[in-house]
PDB file of C-alpha atoms in Angstrom:
ATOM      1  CA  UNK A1165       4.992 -43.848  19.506  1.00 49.00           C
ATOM      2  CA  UNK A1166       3.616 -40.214  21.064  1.00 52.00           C
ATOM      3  CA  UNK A1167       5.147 -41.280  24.340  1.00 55.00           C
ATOM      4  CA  UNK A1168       8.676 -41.415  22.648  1.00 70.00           C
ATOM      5  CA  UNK A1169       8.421 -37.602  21.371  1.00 75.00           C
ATOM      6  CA  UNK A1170      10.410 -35.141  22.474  1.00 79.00           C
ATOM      7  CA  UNK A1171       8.274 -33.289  24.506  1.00 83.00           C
ATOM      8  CA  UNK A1172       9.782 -29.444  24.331  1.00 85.00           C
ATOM      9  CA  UNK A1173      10.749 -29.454  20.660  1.00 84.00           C
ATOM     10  CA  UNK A1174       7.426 -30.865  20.075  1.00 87.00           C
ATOM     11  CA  UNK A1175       5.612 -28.527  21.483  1.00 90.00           C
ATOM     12  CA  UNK A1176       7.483 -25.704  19.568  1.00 91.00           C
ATOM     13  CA  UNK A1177       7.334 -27.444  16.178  1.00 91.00           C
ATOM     14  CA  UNK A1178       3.346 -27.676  17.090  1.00 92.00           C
ATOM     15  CA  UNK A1179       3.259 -23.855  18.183  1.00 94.00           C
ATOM     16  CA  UNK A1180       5.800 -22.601  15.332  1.00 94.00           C
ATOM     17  CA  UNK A1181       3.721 -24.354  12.751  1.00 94.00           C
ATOM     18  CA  UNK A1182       0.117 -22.523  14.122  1.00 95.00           C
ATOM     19  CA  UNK A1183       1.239 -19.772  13.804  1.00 95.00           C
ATOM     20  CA  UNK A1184       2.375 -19.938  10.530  1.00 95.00           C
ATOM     21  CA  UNK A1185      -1.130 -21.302   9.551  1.00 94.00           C
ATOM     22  CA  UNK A1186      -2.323 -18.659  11.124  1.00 95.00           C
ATOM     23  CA  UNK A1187      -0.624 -15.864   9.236  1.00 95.00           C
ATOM     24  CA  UNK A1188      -1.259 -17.794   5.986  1.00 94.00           C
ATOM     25  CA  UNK A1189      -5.318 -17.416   6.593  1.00 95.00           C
ATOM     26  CA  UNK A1190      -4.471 -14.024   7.669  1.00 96.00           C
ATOM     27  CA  UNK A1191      -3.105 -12.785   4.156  1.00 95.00           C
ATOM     28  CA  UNK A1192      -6.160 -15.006   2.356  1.00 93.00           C
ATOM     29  CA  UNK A1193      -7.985 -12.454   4.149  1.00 95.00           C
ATOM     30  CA  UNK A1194      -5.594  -9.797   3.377  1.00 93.00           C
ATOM     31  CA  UNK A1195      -5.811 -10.173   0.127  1.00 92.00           C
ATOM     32  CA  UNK A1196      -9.924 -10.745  -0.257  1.00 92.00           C
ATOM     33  CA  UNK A1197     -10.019  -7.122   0.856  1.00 90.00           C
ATOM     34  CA  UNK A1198      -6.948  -5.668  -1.424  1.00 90.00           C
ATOM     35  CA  UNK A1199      -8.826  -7.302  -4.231  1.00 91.00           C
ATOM     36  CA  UNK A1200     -12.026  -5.355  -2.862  1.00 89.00           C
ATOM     37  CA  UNK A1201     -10.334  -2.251  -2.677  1.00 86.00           C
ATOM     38  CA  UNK A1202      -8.761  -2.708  -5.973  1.00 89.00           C
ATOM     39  CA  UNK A1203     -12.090  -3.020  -7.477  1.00 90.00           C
ATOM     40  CA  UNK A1204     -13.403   0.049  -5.518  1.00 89.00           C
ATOM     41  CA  UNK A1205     -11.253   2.241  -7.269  1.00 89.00           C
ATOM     42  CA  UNK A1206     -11.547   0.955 -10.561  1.00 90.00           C
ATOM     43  CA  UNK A1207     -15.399   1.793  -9.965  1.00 90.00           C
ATOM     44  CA  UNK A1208     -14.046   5.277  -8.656  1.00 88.00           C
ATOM     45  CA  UNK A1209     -12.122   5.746 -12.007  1.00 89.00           C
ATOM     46  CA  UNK A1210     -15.401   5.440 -13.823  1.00 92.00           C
ATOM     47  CA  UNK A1211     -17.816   8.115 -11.627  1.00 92.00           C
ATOM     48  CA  UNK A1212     -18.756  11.918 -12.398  1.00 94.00           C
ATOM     49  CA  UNK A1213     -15.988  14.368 -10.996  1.00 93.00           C
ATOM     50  CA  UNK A1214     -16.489  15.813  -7.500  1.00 93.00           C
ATOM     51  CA  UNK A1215     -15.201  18.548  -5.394  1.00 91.00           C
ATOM     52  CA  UNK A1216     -12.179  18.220  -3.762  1.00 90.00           C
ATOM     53  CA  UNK A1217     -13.332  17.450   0.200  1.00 85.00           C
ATOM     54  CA  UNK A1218     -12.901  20.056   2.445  1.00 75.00           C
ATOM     55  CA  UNK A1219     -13.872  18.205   5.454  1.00 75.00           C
ATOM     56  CA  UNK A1220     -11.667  15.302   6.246  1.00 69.00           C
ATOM     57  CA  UNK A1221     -13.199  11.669   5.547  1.00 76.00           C
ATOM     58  CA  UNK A1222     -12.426   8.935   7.511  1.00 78.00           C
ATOM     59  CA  UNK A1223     -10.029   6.200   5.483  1.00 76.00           C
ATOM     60  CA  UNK A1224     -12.737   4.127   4.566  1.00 76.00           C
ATOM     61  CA  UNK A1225     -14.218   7.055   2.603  1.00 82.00           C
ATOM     62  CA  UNK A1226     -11.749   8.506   0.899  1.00 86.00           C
ATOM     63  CA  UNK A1227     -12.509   9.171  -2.057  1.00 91.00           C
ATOM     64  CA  UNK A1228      -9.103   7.740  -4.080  1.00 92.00           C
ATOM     65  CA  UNK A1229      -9.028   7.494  -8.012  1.00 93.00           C
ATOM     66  CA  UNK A1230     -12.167  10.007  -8.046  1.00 93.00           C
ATOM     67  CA  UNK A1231     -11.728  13.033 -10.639  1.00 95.00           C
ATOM     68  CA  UNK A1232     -12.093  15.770  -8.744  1.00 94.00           C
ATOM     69  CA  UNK A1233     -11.553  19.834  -8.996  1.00 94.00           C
ATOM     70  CA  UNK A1234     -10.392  21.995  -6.113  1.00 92.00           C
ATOM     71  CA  UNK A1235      -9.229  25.355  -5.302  1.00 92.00           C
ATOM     72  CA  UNK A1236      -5.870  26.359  -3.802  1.00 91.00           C
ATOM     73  CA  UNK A1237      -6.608  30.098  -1.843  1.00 90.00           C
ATOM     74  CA  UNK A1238      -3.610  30.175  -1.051  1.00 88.00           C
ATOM     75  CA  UNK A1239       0.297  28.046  -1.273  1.00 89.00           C
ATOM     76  CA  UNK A1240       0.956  27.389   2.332  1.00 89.00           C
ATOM     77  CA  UNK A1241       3.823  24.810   1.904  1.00 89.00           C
ATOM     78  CA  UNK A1242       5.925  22.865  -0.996  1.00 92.00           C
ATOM     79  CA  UNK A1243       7.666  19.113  -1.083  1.00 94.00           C
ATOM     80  CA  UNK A1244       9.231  16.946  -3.710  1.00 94.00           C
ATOM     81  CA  UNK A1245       9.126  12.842  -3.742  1.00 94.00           C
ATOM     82  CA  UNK A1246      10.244  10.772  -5.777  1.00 94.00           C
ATOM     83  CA  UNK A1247       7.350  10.330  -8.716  1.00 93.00           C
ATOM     84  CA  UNK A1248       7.382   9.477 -12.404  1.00 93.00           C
ATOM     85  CA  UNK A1249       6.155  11.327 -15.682  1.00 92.00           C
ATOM     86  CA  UNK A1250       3.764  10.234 -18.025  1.00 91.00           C
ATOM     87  CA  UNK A1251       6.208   8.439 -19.785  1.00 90.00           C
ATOM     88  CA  UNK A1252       7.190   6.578 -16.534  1.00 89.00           C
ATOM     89  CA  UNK A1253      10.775   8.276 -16.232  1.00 93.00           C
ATOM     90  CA  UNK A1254      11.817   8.399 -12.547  1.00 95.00           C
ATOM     91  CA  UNK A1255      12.338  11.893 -11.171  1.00 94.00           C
ATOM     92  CA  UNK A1256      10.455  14.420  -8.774  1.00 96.00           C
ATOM     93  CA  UNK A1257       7.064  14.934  -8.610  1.00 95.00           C
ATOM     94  CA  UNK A1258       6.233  18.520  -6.733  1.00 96.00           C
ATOM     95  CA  UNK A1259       3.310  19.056  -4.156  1.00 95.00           C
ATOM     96  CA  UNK A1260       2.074  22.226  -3.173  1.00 93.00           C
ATOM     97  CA  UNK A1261       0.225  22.217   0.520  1.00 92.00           C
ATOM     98  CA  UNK A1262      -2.806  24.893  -0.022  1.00 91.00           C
ATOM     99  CA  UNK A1263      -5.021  26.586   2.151  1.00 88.00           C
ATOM    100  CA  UNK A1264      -9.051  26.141   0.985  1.00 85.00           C
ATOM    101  CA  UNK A1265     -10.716  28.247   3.350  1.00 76.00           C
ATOM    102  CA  UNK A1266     -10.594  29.289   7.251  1.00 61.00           C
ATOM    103  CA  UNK A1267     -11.505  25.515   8.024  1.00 68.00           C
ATOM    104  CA  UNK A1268     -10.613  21.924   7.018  1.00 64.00           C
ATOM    105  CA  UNK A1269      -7.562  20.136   6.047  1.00 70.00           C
ATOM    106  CA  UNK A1270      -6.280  22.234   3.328  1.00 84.00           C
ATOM    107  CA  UNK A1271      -5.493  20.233   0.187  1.00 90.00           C
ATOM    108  CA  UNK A1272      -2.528  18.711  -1.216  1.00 92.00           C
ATOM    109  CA  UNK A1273      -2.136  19.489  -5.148  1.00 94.00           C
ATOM    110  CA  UNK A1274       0.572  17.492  -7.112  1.00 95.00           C
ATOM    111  CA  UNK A1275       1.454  19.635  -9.860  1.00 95.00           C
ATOM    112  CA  UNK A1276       4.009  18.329 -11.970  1.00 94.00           C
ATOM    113  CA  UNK A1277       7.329  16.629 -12.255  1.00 96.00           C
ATOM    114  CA  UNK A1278      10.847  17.706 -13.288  1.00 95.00           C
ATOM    115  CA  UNK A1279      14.057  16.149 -12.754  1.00 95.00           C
ATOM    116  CA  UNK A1280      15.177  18.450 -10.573  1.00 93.00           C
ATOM    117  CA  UNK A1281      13.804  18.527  -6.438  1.00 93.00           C
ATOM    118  CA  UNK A1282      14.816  21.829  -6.321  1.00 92.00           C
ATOM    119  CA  UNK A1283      13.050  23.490  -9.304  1.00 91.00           C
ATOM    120  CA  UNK A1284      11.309  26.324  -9.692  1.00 90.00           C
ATOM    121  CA  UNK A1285       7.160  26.244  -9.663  1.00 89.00           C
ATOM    122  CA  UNK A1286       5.359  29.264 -10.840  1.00 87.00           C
ATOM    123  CA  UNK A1287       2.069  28.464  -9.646  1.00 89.00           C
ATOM    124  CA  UNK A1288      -0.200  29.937  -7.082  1.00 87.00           C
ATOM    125  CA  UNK A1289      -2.986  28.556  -6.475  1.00 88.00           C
ATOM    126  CA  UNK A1290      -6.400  29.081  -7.904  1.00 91.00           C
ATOM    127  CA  UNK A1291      -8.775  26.440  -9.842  1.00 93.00           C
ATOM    128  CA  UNK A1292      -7.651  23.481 -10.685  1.00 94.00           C
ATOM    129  CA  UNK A1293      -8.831  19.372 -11.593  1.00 95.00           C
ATOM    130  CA  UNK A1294      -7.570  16.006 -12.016  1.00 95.00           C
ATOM    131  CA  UNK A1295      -7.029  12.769 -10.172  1.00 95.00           C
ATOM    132  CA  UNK A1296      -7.450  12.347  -6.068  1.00 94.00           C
ATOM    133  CA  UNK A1297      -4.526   9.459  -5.114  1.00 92.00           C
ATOM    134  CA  UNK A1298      -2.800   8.727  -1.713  1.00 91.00           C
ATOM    135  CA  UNK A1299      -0.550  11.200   0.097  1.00 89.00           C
ATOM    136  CA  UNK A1300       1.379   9.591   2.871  1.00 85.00           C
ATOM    137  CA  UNK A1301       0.970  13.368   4.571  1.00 86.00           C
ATOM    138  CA  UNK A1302      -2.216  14.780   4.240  1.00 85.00           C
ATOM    139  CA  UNK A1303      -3.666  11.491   3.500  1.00 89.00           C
ATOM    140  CA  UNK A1304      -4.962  12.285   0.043  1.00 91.00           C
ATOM    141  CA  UNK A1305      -3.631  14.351  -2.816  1.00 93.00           C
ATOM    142  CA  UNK A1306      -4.900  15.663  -6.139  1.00 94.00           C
ATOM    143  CA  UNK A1307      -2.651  15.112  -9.359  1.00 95.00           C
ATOM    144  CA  UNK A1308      -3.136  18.191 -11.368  1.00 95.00           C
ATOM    145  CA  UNK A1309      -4.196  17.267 -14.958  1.00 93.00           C
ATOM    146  CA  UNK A1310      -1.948  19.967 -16.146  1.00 93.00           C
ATOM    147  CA  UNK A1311       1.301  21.257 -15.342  1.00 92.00           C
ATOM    148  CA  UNK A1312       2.530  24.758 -14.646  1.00 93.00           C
ATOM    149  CA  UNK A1313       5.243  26.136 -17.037  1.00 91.00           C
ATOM    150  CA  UNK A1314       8.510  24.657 -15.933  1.00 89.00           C
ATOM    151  CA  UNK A1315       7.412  21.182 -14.965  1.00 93.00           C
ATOM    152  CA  UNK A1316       6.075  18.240 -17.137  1.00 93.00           C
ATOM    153  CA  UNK A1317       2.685  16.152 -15.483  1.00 94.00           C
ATOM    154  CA  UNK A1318       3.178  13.909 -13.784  1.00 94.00           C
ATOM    155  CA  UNK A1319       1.959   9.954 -13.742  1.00 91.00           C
ATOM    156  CA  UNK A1320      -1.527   9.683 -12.779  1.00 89.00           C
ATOM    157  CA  UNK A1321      -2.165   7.476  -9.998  1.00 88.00           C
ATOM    158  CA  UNK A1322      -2.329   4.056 -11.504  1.00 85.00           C
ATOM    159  CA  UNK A1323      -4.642   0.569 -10.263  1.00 84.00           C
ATOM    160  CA  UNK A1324      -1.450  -1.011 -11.447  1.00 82.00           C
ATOM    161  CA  UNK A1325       1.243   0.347  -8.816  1.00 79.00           C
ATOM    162  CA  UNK A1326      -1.153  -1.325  -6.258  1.00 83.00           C
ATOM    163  CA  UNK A1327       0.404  -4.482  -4.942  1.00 83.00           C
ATOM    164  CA  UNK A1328      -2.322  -7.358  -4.481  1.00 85.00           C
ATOM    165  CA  UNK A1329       0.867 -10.103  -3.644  1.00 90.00           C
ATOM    166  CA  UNK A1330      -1.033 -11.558  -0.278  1.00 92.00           C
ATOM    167  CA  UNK A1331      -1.865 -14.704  -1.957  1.00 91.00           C
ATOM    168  CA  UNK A1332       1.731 -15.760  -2.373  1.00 92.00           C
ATOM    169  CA  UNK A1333       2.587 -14.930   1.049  1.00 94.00           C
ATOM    170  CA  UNK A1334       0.242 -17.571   2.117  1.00 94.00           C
ATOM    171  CA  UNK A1335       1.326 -19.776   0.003  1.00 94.00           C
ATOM    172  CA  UNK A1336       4.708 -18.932   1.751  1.00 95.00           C
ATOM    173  CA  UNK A1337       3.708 -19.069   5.213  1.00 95.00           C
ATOM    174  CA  UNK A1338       1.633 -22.587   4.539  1.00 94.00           C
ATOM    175  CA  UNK A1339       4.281 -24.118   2.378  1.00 95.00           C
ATOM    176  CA  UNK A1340       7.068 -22.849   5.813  1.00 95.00           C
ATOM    177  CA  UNK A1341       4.595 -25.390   8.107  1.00 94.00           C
ATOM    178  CA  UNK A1342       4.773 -27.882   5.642  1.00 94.00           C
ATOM    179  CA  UNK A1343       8.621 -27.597   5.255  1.00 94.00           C
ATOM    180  CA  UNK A1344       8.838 -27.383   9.339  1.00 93.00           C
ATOM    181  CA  UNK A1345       6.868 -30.745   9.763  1.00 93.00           C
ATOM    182  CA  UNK A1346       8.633 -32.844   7.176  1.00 93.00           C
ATOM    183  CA  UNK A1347      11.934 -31.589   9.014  1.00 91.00           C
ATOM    184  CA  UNK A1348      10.270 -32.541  12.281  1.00 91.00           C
ATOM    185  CA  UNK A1349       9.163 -35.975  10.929  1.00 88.00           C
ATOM    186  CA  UNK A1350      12.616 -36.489   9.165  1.00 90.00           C
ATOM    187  CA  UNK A1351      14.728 -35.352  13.290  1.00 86.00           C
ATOM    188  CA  UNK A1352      12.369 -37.939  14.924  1.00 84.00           C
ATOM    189  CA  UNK A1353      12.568 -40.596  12.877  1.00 83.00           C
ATOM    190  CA  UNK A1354      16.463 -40.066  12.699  1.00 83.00           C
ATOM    191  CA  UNK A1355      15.866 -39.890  16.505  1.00 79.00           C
ATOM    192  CA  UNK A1356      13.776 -43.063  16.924  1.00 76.00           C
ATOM    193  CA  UNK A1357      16.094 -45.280  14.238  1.00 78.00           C
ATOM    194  CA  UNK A1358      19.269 -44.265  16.629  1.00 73.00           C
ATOM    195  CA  UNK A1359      17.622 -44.996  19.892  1.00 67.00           C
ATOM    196  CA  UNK A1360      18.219 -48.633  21.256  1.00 62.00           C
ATOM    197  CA  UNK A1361      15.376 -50.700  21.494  1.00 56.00           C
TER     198      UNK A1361
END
């Protein structure tokens, strides 16, 4: 019977179907650390405030979902993204680049959300607390638990938002081998029924 398989698509199939075993274990994996990290920062939520870092951690220390307070010296830049409000209405959320001393990375501070990309922010600087979340920038940013006149606050970062869907991509990849094997089975046996004896 193995002497009558096709050796080329064979070997494929065999190949093709290892590697989608493989990337199935690799997303178990995947997602035994998102669920990790998930419950890191659900820990995070529940700790003391801290200062805002003015030396830059390395990823695996950054210190997301911590309450925090910082202080902006000075405004040294501006952006807009795409964010939501508190009430989860999609709009613009505004982040103002600061400078915290002579040294360090600076710090990011989102400060609100309007509607509008464009609009006006009359804030500069000075003390100011809430939530440290991701900034695909600087890294890390904090979410201002207040808003400067002009701009409503914005959506806290949120455990939520953070997709933990690696467990059905191996299911995916695992039930693609499957699918690729009983096609296999099903070409060969077609294959073998056709041949003459």
């Amino acid at each position: 019977m193995i002497r009558r398989l096709p050796l080329i698509p064979t070997v494929l199939v065999v190949a093709a179907v290892a590697v989608m075993i493989g990337l199935g274990l690799w997303q178990l994996r995947r997602a035994a650390w998102k669920e990790g990290l998930i419950a890191r920062y659900a820990q995070a939520e529940r700790l003391p405030p801290i200062a805002f870092p003015t030396e830059p951690p390395s990823d695996a220390q950054l210190p997301l979902f911590r309450h925090a307070t910082g202080v902006c010296l000075r405004t040294i830049g501006r952006r807009a993204t795409a964010g939501q409000n508190r009430s989860g209405e999609p709009g613009f959320v505004h982040i103002i680049d600061c400078a915290t001393g002579a040294k360090g990375p600076g710090m990011s501070v989102q400060v609100g959300w309007s509607k509008d990309p464009n609009a006006k922010i009359a804030w500069n600087g000075g003390l100011v607390s809430g939530i440290i979340a991701p900034d695909s920038r600087m890294r890390m940013r904090l979410v201002a638990a207040s808003a400067p006149p002009g701009l409503e606050l914005s959506a806290p970062p949120s455990l939520e938002s953070i997709p933990n869907n690696h467990g059905a991509y191996a299911v995916q990849w695992f039930a693609f081998a499957a699918i690729a094997l009983v096609i296999y089975g099903l070409a060969v046996a077609k294959r073998l029924k056709e041949r003459p004896q």
